[in-house]
Amino acid sequence: MNNKKTAGCSGRVSRRAADNAGVSLLIAILIIAVLSVLVPSLVYLARQDSNASQKEQRNQTAYALAEAGANRALLLLRDSTTVYDLIVKSGVAPAGYKFDYSYSDMADSGTYRVGLSSTAAYGEVRVVSTGRDASGREYRTIEVLYTNQAERTDTVVNSYWIKFSGNAIGVWGKIAAQQDIRLSGNADKYFPRKVAGGAIFGRGSNPHHPRTDRMEWWSYNPHFVPHMPAIDFESYRASARHQGHYYQNYVTLSNLLSNDDSAVWFFEKGFSLAGVSHLRGVLIALGPVHISGQGSCADGYGGFTVTPPARAYQEYMKGAPFCGTNQLNISTLTCSGGGDNECWHQYPGDAGYHAVEPFKFGYGCVAHHHLGGGDDSCPVFKGALYVTGQLTMTGQTGIYGMLYALGGLVASGRVNFYLDPSADIFHSGCSSTASMSQTSWRELQPVRF
């Protein structure tokens, strides 16, 4: 009896063991099936991740090579004004910087090529650099725009401080002050651009907030203010002596006329100028200067024709002297208000949206005899003017060129400061190196080679 019970129990155990073995086998088969699917997928994903990582590494290497090319170009531009002048004036880049040579000085990382050219803006150089990693699969291209900081090609007035009243105004170029800018009367306009290391009264006189409208004025921002140039005074003294334009003592002049663009004027103690006058060239005064009277509009002197800088429109993004006309010189209400748009004659020499046309001082635009909201006065000086004392300008005077006033500037009356980007005293042979300033950076679609 007991043997039968034992046998029945043993049979049940055997069946359970067999059932468990079957379940285990099924689980094992399922695990193997799952792994047979997952393992290849995991391997594939690992490979993809590795490939992506390698591609990213190659991409970053190509970018680093592009930056290396841009840095090489910057060093070339800084090394000598000769190369910079060649590119700006003739648009010709030296060999190796015409996208014609592959540099491989970055160990085994890859190669890069560099191209240099001038742009529509005077004094601006365009650098395009492309990097290619060692595998040749990845390319990155960047574009950097530089100007010679010594030139300050968009600044017509650079002064220690500025006080404008009456109808004193900057035209075609921004005004900059190391300290404060004070504007009153009709001189307080929404043009041109204004930058100051201190306050701009009427705009930003709070050193904390705000400091700019990002369009017309930037206050308490010394980094935006160009540095004053370093001048080789002895060289200019020698030139002025040779030309008979050297004055050792403070002098009072009147009705002085000269149309020699290569002239050099040197005043050791400063000077005053009155009457109807017009001078040209480079003028340096190591003392106070007072200019009054008016500029001569005679042909060959102050009544000359120029083409405004290509980027003169930048000074009229928030406002303009005149509401504007259409191309036929007919005033139109649709042009009223705001800054530069498709209308003509919104400022002197304006030829529509971001465009300019020849302008004759004392007359207006050559094509339409329109003053563009300006006046019919003519410059008393054409060129580069450098004054270490206070400069005071009154009457119907003005300047076409660039002005550096280290002792401050007071201007009242009909005094216009017209920018000539080429009026750069650094191109007179007194500086051998260029101080490059980056004005723009962006990445472009890769240029393959």
CSV table of C-alpha atoms in Angstrom, one decimal:
chain,number,residue,atom,x,y,z
A,1,MET,CA,0.0,0.0,0.0
A,2,ASN,CA,2.7,2.4,0.9
A,3,ASN,CA,4.7,1.4,-2.2
A,4,LYS,CA,1.8,2.5,-4.4
A,5,LYS,CA,1.6,5.9,-2.7
A,6,THR,CA,5.3,6.4,-3.1
A,7,ALA,CA,5.2,5.5,-6.8
A,8,GLY,CA,2.4,8.0,-7.4
A,9,CYS,CA,4.2,10.8,-5.7
A,10,SER,CA,7.3,10.1,-7.6
A,11,GLY,CA,5.5,10.2,-10.9
A,12,ARG,CA,4.0,13.6,-10.1
A,13,VAL,CA,7.4,15.0,-9.3
A,14,SER,CA,8.9,13.7,-12.5
A,15,ARG,CA,6.1,15.3,-14.5
A,16,ARG,CA,6.7,18.6,-12.7
A,17,ALA,CA,10.4,18.5,-13.4
A,18,ALA,CA,9.7,17.8,-17.0
A,19,ASP,CA,7.3,20.7,-17.1
A,20,ASN,CA,9.8,23.0,-15.5
A,21,ALA,CA,12.5,21.9,-17.9
A,22,GLY,CA,10.2,22.7,-20.8
A,23,VAL,CA,9.5,26.2,-19.4
A,24,SER,CA,13.2,26.8,-18.9
A,25,LEU,CA,13.9,25.7,-22.4
A,26,LEU,CA,11.2,28.0,-23.8
A,27,ILE,CA,12.5,30.9,-21.8
A,28,ALA,CA,16.0,30.2,-23.0
A,29,ILE,CA,14.8,30.1,-26.6
A,30,LEU,CA,12.9,33.4,-26.1
A,31,ILE,CA,16.0,35.0,-24.6
A,32,ILE,CA,18.2,33.8,-27.5
A,33,ALA,CA,15.6,35.1,-30.0
A,34,VAL,CA,15.5,38.5,-28.2
A,35,LEU,CA,19.2,38.7,-28.1
A,36,SER,CA,19.5,37.7,-31.8
A,37,VAL,CA,17.5,40.8,-32.5
A,38,LEU,CA,18.9,43.2,-29.9
A,39,VAL,CA,22.6,42.4,-30.3
A,40,PRO,CA,22.8,43.4,-34.0
A,41,SER,CA,20.8,46.5,-33.3
A,42,LEU,CA,23.0,47.4,-30.4
A,43,VAL,CA,26.1,46.8,-32.5
A,44,TYR,CA,24.6,48.9,-35.3
A,45,LEU,CA,23.7,51.7,-32.9
A,46,ALA,CA,27.2,51.6,-31.4
A,47,ARG,CA,28.7,51.8,-34.9
A,48,GLN,CA,26.4,54.7,-35.7
A,49,ASP,CA,27.3,56.5,-32.5
A,50,SER,CA,31.0,55.9,-33.3
A,51,ASN,CA,30.5,57.2,-36.8
A,52,ALA,CA,28.7,60.2,-35.6
A,53,SER,CA,31.3,60.9,-33.0
A,54,GLN,CA,34.1,60.6,-35.7
A,55,LYS,CA,32.1,62.9,-38.1
A,56,GLU,CA,31.7,65.5,-35.3
A,57,GLN,CA,35.4,65.3,-34.5
A,58,ARG,CA,36.3,65.7,-38.2
A,59,ASN,CA,33.8,68.6,-38.4
A,60,GLN,CA,35.3,70.3,-35.4
A,61,THR,CA,38.8,69.8,-36.9
A,62,ALA,CA,37.7,71.4,-40.2
A,63,TYR,CA,36.4,74.3,-38.2
A,64,ALA,CA,39.6,74.7,-36.3
A,65,LEU,CA,41.5,74.7,-39.6
A,66,ALA,CA,39.3,77.4,-41.0
A,67,GLU,CA,40.0,79.5,-37.9
A,68,ALA,CA,43.7,78.9,-38.4
A,69,GLY,CA,43.4,80.2,-41.9
A,70,ALA,CA,41.6,83.4,-40.7
A,71,ASN,CA,44.3,83.9,-38.1
A,72,ARG,CA,47.0,83.5,-40.7
A,73,ALA,CA,45.3,86.2,-42.8
A,74,LEU,CA,45.0,88.5,-39.8
A,75,LEU,CA,48.7,88.2,-39.0
A,76,LEU,CA,49.5,89.1,-42.6
A,77,LEU,CA,47.3,92.2,-42.5
A,78,ARG,CA,48.7,93.3,-39.2
A,79,ASP,CA,52.3,92.8,-40.2
A,80,SER,CA,52.4,95.6,-42.8
A,81,THR,CA,50.2,98.3,-44.2
A,82,THR,CA,51.7,97.4,-47.6
A,83,VAL,CA,49.6,94.3,-48.0
A,84,TYR,CA,46.5,96.0,-46.5
A,85,ASP,CA,46.9,99.0,-48.9
A,86,LEU,CA,47.3,96.7,-51.9
A,87,ILE,CA,44.1,94.8,-51.2
A,88,VAL,CA,42.0,97.9,-50.3
A,89,LYS,CA,43.2,100.1,-53.2
A,90,SER,CA,43.6,97.6,-56.0
A,91,GLY,CA,41.7,94.6,-54.8
A,92,VAL,CA,44.8,92.4,-55.4
A,93,ALA,CA,45.8,89.8,-52.8
A,94,PRO,CA,49.3,88.3,-52.5
A,95,ALA,CA,50.1,84.8,-53.7
A,96,GLY,CA,48.9,82.2,-51.2
A,97,TYR,CA,45.9,84.3,-50.3
A,98,LYS,CA,43.8,83.9,-53.4
A,99,PHE,CA,42.4,80.5,-52.4
A,100,ASP,CA,45.3,79.1,-54.5
A,101,TYR,CA,47.4,77.3,-51.9
A,102,SER,CA,46.7,74.6,-49.4
A,103,TYR,CA,48.4,75.2,-46.0
A,104,SER,CA,49.2,72.1,-44.0
A,105,ASP,CA,51.0,73.5,-40.9
A,106,MET,CA,48.5,72.1,-38.4
A,107,ALA,CA,50.3,68.7,-37.9
A,108,ASP,CA,48.3,65.9,-39.5
A,109,SER,CA,44.9,67.6,-38.9
A,110,GLY,CA,44.3,68.6,-42.5
A,111,THR,CA,44.7,71.6,-44.7
A,112,TYR,CA,43.1,75.0,-45.2
A,113,ARG,CA,43.0,77.7,-47.9
A,114,VAL,CA,42.5,81.5,-47.6
A,115,GLY,CA,41.2,84.2,-49.9
A,116,LEU,CA,41.5,88.0,-49.3
A,117,SER,CA,39.6,90.7,-51.2
A,118,SER,CA,38.3,94.2,-50.7
A,119,THR,CA,34.6,95.0,-50.2
A,120,ALA,CA,32.3,97.9,-51.2
A,121,ALA,CA,33.1,99.7,-48.0
A,122,TYR,CA,36.3,101.7,-48.1
A,123,GLY,CA,39.1,100.3,-46.0
A,124,GLU,CA,37.4,96.9,-45.4
A,125,VAL,CA,39.1,93.6,-46.2
A,126,ARG,CA,37.2,90.3,-46.6
A,127,VAL,CA,38.8,87.1,-45.4
A,128,VAL,CA,37.3,83.8,-46.5
A,129,SER,CA,39.0,80.7,-45.0
A,130,THR,CA,38.1,77.0,-45.6
A,131,GLY,CA,39.3,74.1,-43.5
A,132,ARG,CA,39.4,70.5,-44.7
A,133,ASP,CA,40.0,67.6,-42.3
A,134,ALA,CA,42.7,65.0,-43.0
A,135,SER,CA,40.1,62.5,-44.4
A,136,GLY,CA,38.9,65.1,-46.9
A,137,ARG,CA,35.3,64.4,-45.9
A,138,GLU,CA,34.5,67.5,-43.8
A,139,TYR,CA,34.8,71.2,-44.8
A,140,ARG,CA,34.0,74.3,-42.9
A,141,THR,CA,34.2,77.9,-44.2
A,142,ILE,CA,34.1,81.2,-42.3
A,143,GLU,CA,34.1,84.8,-43.5
A,144,VAL,CA,35.6,87.6,-41.4
A,145,LEU,CA,35.6,91.3,-42.3
A,146,TYR,CA,38.3,93.6,-41.0
A,147,THR,CA,39.1,97.3,-41.1
A,148,ASN,CA,42.3,99.1,-40.1
A,149,GLN,CA,41.5,100.5,-36.7
A,150,ALA,CA,44.0,103.2,-37.4
A,151,GLU,CA,41.8,104.4,-40.2
A,152,ARG,CA,38.4,104.8,-38.4
A,153,THR,CA,36.9,104.8,-41.8
A,154,ASP,CA,33.3,105.4,-40.6
A,155,THR,CA,34.1,108.2,-38.1
A,156,VAL,CA,34.1,111.8,-39.3
A,157,VAL,CA,34.7,113.4,-35.8
A,158,ASN,CA,36.8,111.8,-33.1
A,159,SER,CA,37.2,114.2,-30.1
A,160,TYR,CA,37.9,114.1,-26.4
A,161,TRP,CA,34.4,115.7,-25.9
A,162,ILE,CA,31.9,117.3,-28.2
A,163,LYS,CA,29.5,120.2,-27.9
A,164,PHE,CA,27.3,120.9,-30.9
A,165,SER,CA,24.7,123.7,-31.1
A,166,GLY,CA,23.0,125.7,-33.8
A,167,ASN,CA,23.1,123.7,-37.0
A,168,ALA,CA,26.3,121.8,-36.4
A,169,ILE,CA,26.0,118.3,-37.7
A,170,GLY,CA,28.0,115.2,-38.8
A,171,VAL,CA,27.3,114.0,-42.4
A,172,TRP,CA,28.0,110.6,-43.9
A,173,GLY,CA,30.0,109.4,-40.8
A,174,LYS,CA,29.5,108.9,-37.1
A,175,ILE,CA,30.8,111.3,-34.4
A,176,ALA,CA,32.7,109.8,-31.4
A,177,ALA,CA,33.9,111.3,-28.1
A,178,GLN,CA,36.2,109.8,-25.5
A,179,GLN,CA,34.1,111.5,-22.8
A,180,ASP,CA,30.7,113.2,-23.2
A,181,ILE,CA,28.6,114.4,-26.2
A,182,ARG,CA,26.3,117.4,-25.7
A,183,LEU,CA,23.8,118.4,-28.4
A,184,SER,CA,21.4,121.4,-28.4
A,185,GLY,CA,19.2,123.3,-30.8
A,186,ASN,CA,19.0,122.0,-34.3
A,187,ALA,CA,22.2,120.0,-33.7
A,188,ASP,CA,20.1,117.6,-31.6
A,189,LYS,CA,19.0,115.2,-34.4
A,190,TYR,CA,18.5,111.4,-34.8
A,191,PHE,CA,21.5,111.4,-37.2
A,192,PRO,CA,24.4,110.6,-37.5
A,193,ARG,CA,25.4,107.8,-35.2
A,194,LYS,CA,26.9,108.8,-31.9
A,195,VAL,CA,29.3,106.9,-29.7
A,196,ALA,CA,30.8,108.1,-26.4
A,197,GLY,CA,32.9,106.8,-23.6
A,198,GLY,CA,30.8,108.9,-21.3
A,199,ALA,CA,27.3,110.4,-21.5
A,200,ILE,CA,25.3,111.5,-24.6
A,201,PHE,CA,23.0,114.1,-23.1
A,202,GLY,CA,19.5,113.8,-24.4
A,203,ARG,CA,20.1,110.1,-25.2
A,204,GLY,CA,22.0,108.1,-22.6
A,205,SER,CA,23.2,110.1,-19.6
A,206,ASN,CA,22.6,107.2,-17.1
A,207,PRO,CA,25.8,105.2,-16.7
A,208,HIS,CA,23.8,102.1,-15.8
A,209,HIS,CA,20.8,101.8,-18.1
A,210,PRO,CA,20.0,102.2,-21.0
A,211,ARG,CA,23.3,102.7,-22.8
A,212,THR,CA,22.2,102.4,-26.4
A,213,ASP,CA,19.2,102.2,-28.7
A,214,ARG,CA,21.3,99.9,-31.0
A,215,MET,CA,20.7,102.2,-33.9
A,216,GLU,CA,21.7,105.8,-33.3
A,217,TRP,CA,23.6,106.2,-30.1
A,218,TRP,CA,25.9,104.2,-27.7
A,219,SER,CA,26.9,105.9,-24.4
A,220,TYR,CA,29.3,104.8,-21.7
A,221,ASN,CA,30.9,102.4,-24.1
A,222,PRO,CA,34.6,103.2,-24.5
A,223,HIS,CA,35.2,100.1,-26.5
A,224,PHE,CA,33.1,101.5,-29.4
A,225,VAL,CA,35.1,104.7,-29.4
A,226,PRO,CA,38.2,104.7,-31.7
A,227,HIS,CA,41.5,105.4,-30.1
A,228,MET,CA,43.3,108.6,-31.0
A,229,PRO,CA,46.1,108.0,-33.6
A,230,ALA,CA,49.8,108.2,-32.8
A,231,ILE,CA,51.4,110.8,-35.0
A,232,ASP,CA,55.0,111.1,-36.1
A,233,PHE,CA,55.1,114.9,-35.6
A,234,GLU,CA,58.7,115.2,-36.7
A,235,SER,CA,57.9,113.8,-40.1
A,236,TYR,CA,55.1,116.2,-40.6
A,237,ARG,CA,57.2,119.2,-39.3
A,238,ALA,CA,59.8,118.4,-41.9
A,239,SER,CA,57.2,118.3,-44.7
A,240,ALA,CA,55.5,121.5,-43.6
A,241,ARG,CA,58.9,123.3,-43.4
A,242,HIS,CA,59.8,122.1,-46.9
A,243,GLN,CA,56.4,123.4,-48.3
A,244,GLY,CA,56.5,126.7,-46.4
A,245,HIS,CA,53.5,125.8,-44.2
A,246,TYR,CA,55.3,125.7,-40.9
A,247,TYR,CA,54.3,128.2,-38.1
A,248,GLN,CA,56.3,128.2,-34.9
A,249,ASN,CA,54.0,130.7,-33.0
A,250,TYR,CA,50.3,131.1,-32.7
A,251,VAL,CA,49.1,133.0,-35.8
A,252,THR,CA,45.9,134.7,-37.0
A,253,LEU,CA,45.1,134.0,-40.6
A,254,SER,CA,42.2,135.1,-43.0
A,255,ASN,CA,41.1,134.6,-46.5
A,256,LEU,CA,43.6,131.8,-47.0
A,257,LEU,CA,43.1,129.7,-50.2
A,258,SER,CA,45.0,126.5,-51.2
A,259,ASN,CA,43.8,123.6,-53.3
A,260,ASP,CA,47.0,121.4,-52.9
A,261,ASP,CA,45.8,118.0,-51.7
A,262,SER,CA,49.3,117.0,-50.8
A,263,ALA,CA,50.0,120.0,-48.6
A,264,VAL,CA,51.1,119.6,-45.0
A,265,TRP,CA,50.3,122.4,-42.5
A,266,PHE,CA,52.0,122.5,-39.1
A,267,PHE,CA,51.1,124.9,-36.3
A,268,GLU,CA,53.2,124.6,-33.1
A,269,LYS,CA,51.0,126.8,-31.0
A,270,GLY,CA,47.7,126.8,-32.8
A,271,PHE,CA,46.0,129.4,-35.0
A,272,SER,CA,42.8,131.2,-35.8
A,273,LEU,CA,41.3,131.4,-39.3
A,274,ALA,CA,38.6,133.9,-40.5
A,275,GLY,CA,37.2,135.3,-43.7
A,276,VAL,CA,36.5,133.2,-46.8
A,277,SER,CA,39.0,130.3,-46.9
A,278,HIS,CA,39.8,126.8,-48.1
A,279,LEU,CA,42.7,124.6,-47.2
A,280,ARG,CA,43.6,121.0,-48.1
A,281,GLY,CA,45.9,118.2,-47.1
A,282,VAL,CA,47.1,117.3,-43.6
A,283,LEU,CA,46.8,119.9,-40.9
A,284,ILE,CA,48.3,119.5,-37.4
A,285,ALA,CA,47.9,122.1,-34.7
A,286,LEU,CA,49.6,121.6,-31.2
A,287,GLY,CA,47.4,124.1,-29.5
A,288,PRO,CA,43.9,125.8,-29.6
A,289,VAL,CA,42.3,126.5,-33.0
A,290,HIS,CA,39.4,128.8,-33.8
A,291,ILE,CA,37.9,128.7,-37.3
A,292,SER,CA,35.2,131.2,-38.2
A,293,GLY,CA,33.9,132.9,-41.4
A,294,GLN,CA,33.0,130.6,-44.2
A,295,GLY,CA,34.4,128.1,-46.6
A,296,SER,CA,35.0,129.2,-50.2
A,297,CYS,CA,32.6,127.7,-52.7
A,298,ALA,CA,34.8,128.7,-55.7
A,299,ASP,CA,35.4,126.0,-58.3
A,300,GLY,CA,38.7,124.4,-57.6
A,301,TYR,CA,38.4,125.1,-53.9
A,302,GLY,CA,35.4,124.4,-51.7
A,303,GLY,CA,32.9,123.9,-54.6
A,304,PHE,CA,34.1,120.5,-55.6
A,305,THR,CA,32.2,117.2,-56.3
A,306,VAL,CA,32.4,114.0,-54.4
A,307,THR,CA,30.7,110.7,-54.1
A,308,PRO,CA,29.5,109.9,-50.5
A,309,PRO,CA,30.8,106.8,-48.8
A,310,ALA,CA,28.9,103.7,-49.9
A,311,ARG,CA,27.7,103.1,-46.4
A,312,ALA,CA,26.6,106.7,-45.6
A,313,TYR,CA,23.1,105.3,-45.1
A,314,GLN,CA,24.2,103.8,-41.8
A,315,GLU,CA,24.1,107.3,-40.3
A,316,TYR,CA,20.4,107.7,-41.3
A,317,MET,CA,18.8,104.5,-40.0
A,318,LYS,CA,16.7,106.3,-37.4
A,319,GLY,CA,16.1,109.7,-39.0
A,320,ALA,CA,17.2,111.8,-42.0
A,321,PRO,CA,17.4,115.6,-42.7
A,322,PHE,CA,14.7,115.5,-45.4
A,323,CYS,CA,11.6,113.5,-46.0
A,324,GLY,CA,12.7,112.6,-49.6
A,325,THR,CA,11.6,112.7,-53.2
A,326,ASN,CA,11.2,110.1,-55.9
A,327,GLN,CA,13.8,109.6,-58.6
A,328,LEU,CA,12.3,112.5,-60.7
A,329,ASN,CA,13.0,114.9,-57.8
A,330,ILE,CA,9.3,115.2,-56.9
A,331,SER,CA,8.5,115.4,-53.2
A,332,THR,CA,6.3,112.6,-52.0
A,333,LEU,CA,4.4,112.2,-48.8
A,334,THR,CA,5.1,108.4,-48.8
A,335,CYS,CA,8.7,109.2,-48.0
A,336,SER,CA,8.1,111.2,-44.8
A,337,GLY,CA,9.5,110.2,-41.5
A,338,GLY,CA,11.9,107.5,-40.4
A,339,GLY,CA,15.3,106.7,-41.7
A,340,ASP,CA,16.8,105.8,-45.1
A,341,ASN,CA,14.3,104.1,-47.5
A,342,GLU,CA,13.7,103.9,-51.2
A,343,CYS,CA,13.2,107.7,-51.5
A,344,TRP,CA,15.9,110.0,-52.8
A,345,HIS,CA,17.5,113.1,-51.3
A,346,GLN,CA,16.8,112.2,-47.7
A,347,TYR,CA,20.4,113.3,-47.0
A,348,PRO,CA,23.1,114.9,-49.1
A,349,GLY,CA,23.9,112.6,-52.0
A,350,ASP,CA,21.2,110.1,-51.2
A,351,ALA,CA,20.1,108.1,-54.3
A,352,GLY,CA,17.4,105.8,-52.8
A,353,TYR,CA,17.6,102.8,-50.5
A,354,HIS,CA,21.3,102.3,-49.4
A,355,ALA,CA,22.5,104.1,-52.5
A,356,VAL,CA,24.4,107.4,-53.1
A,357,GLU,CA,25.1,109.7,-56.0
A,358,PRO,CA,27.7,112.5,-56.8
A,359,PHE,CA,27.2,115.6,-54.6
A,360,LYS,CA,28.7,119.1,-55.3
A,361,PHE,CA,29.3,121.3,-52.3
A,362,GLY,CA,27.4,124.6,-52.5
A,363,TYR,CA,25.1,123.1,-55.2
A,364,GLY,CA,23.6,119.8,-54.2
A,365,CYS,CA,23.4,116.5,-56.0
A,366,VAL,CA,24.8,116.8,-59.5
A,367,ALA,CA,21.8,115.2,-61.2
A,368,HIS,CA,19.0,117.1,-59.5
A,369,HIS,CA,20.5,120.2,-57.8
A,370,HIS,CA,19.0,118.9,-54.5
A,371,LEU,CA,20.7,119.6,-51.1
A,372,GLY,CA,19.1,116.6,-49.4
A,373,GLY,CA,18.2,118.5,-46.3
A,374,GLY,CA,21.7,120.0,-46.1
A,375,ASP,CA,22.8,123.6,-46.8
A,376,ASP,CA,24.7,125.3,-49.5
A,377,SER,CA,27.9,126.0,-47.5
A,378,CYS,CA,31.3,124.6,-48.5
A,379,PRO,CA,34.1,123.1,-46.5
A,380,VAL,CA,36.8,125.3,-45.2
A,381,PHE,CA,39.1,122.3,-45.0
A,382,LYS,CA,39.5,119.1,-47.1
A,383,GLY,CA,41.7,116.3,-45.6
A,384,ALA,CA,42.9,115.2,-42.2
A,385,LEU,CA,42.8,117.7,-39.3
A,386,TYR,CA,44.6,116.9,-36.0
A,387,VAL,CA,44.3,119.4,-33.1
A,388,THR,CA,45.7,118.8,-29.6
A,389,GLY,CA,44.0,121.9,-28.1
A,390,GLN,CA,40.4,122.9,-28.1
A,391,LEU,CA,38.9,123.3,-31.5
A,392,THR,CA,36.1,125.9,-31.9
A,393,MET,CA,34.2,126.3,-35.2
A,394,THR,CA,31.6,128.9,-35.9
A,395,GLY,CA,30.0,130.6,-38.9
A,396,GLN,CA,29.5,128.7,-42.2
A,397,THR,CA,32.5,126.5,-42.0
A,398,GLY,CA,32.9,122.8,-42.2
A,399,ILE,CA,35.3,119.9,-43.0
A,400,TYR,CA,35.4,117.2,-45.7
A,401,GLY,CA,37.6,114.5,-44.4
A,402,MET,CA,38.4,113.3,-40.8
A,403,LEU,CA,38.8,115.3,-37.7
A,404,TYR,CA,40.8,114.4,-34.5
A,405,ALA,CA,40.3,116.9,-31.7
A,406,LEU,CA,42.2,115.8,-28.6
A,407,GLY,CA,41.3,119.0,-26.6
A,408,GLY,CA,37.6,118.9,-27.3
A,409,LEU,CA,35.3,120.3,-30.0
A,410,VAL,CA,32.8,123.2,-29.9
A,411,ALA,CA,30.8,123.7,-33.0
A,412,SER,CA,27.9,126.2,-33.6
A,413,GLY,CA,26.3,127.8,-36.6
A,414,ARG,CA,26.2,126.1,-40.0
A,415,VAL,CA,29.1,123.8,-39.4
A,416,ASN,CA,29.1,120.5,-41.3
A,417,PHE,CA,31.5,117.6,-40.9
A,418,TYR,CA,31.5,115.5,-44.1
A,419,LEU,CA,33.2,112.1,-43.9
A,420,ASP,CA,35.9,111.3,-46.5
A,421,PRO,CA,37.1,107.7,-45.7
A,422,SER,CA,40.2,108.2,-47.7
A,423,ALA,CA,41.4,111.1,-45.6
A,424,ASP,CA,43.7,108.9,-43.6
A,425,ILE,CA,46.9,110.4,-42.2
A,426,PHE,CA,48.2,106.9,-41.7
A,427,HIS,CA,48.6,106.5,-45.4
A,428,SER,CA,51.1,109.3,-45.5
A,429,GLY,CA,53.9,106.9,-44.7
A,430,CYS,CA,54.1,107.4,-40.9
A,431,SER,CA,52.9,104.0,-39.9
A,432,SER,CA,54.2,100.7,-41.1
A,433,THR,CA,51.8,98.3,-39.3
A,434,ALA,CA,48.0,98.0,-39.4
A,435,SER,CA,45.8,97.7,-36.3
A,436,MET,CA,43.0,95.5,-37.6
A,437,SER,CA,39.6,95.6,-36.1
A,438,GLN,CA,37.0,92.8,-36.8
A,439,THR,CA,33.7,94.2,-38.0
A,440,SER,CA,31.9,91.0,-38.9
A,441,TRP,CA,32.1,87.2,-38.6
A,442,ARG,CA,29.8,84.5,-40.0
A,443,GLU,CA,30.0,80.9,-41.3
A,444,LEU,CA,29.3,80.3,-44.9
A,445,GLN,CA,28.4,77.2,-46.9
A,446,PRO,CA,31.6,75.2,-47.3
A,447,VAL,CA,33.8,76.1,-50.3
A,448,ARG,CA,35.4,72.8,-51.3
A,449,PHE,CA,38.9,72.4,-52.8
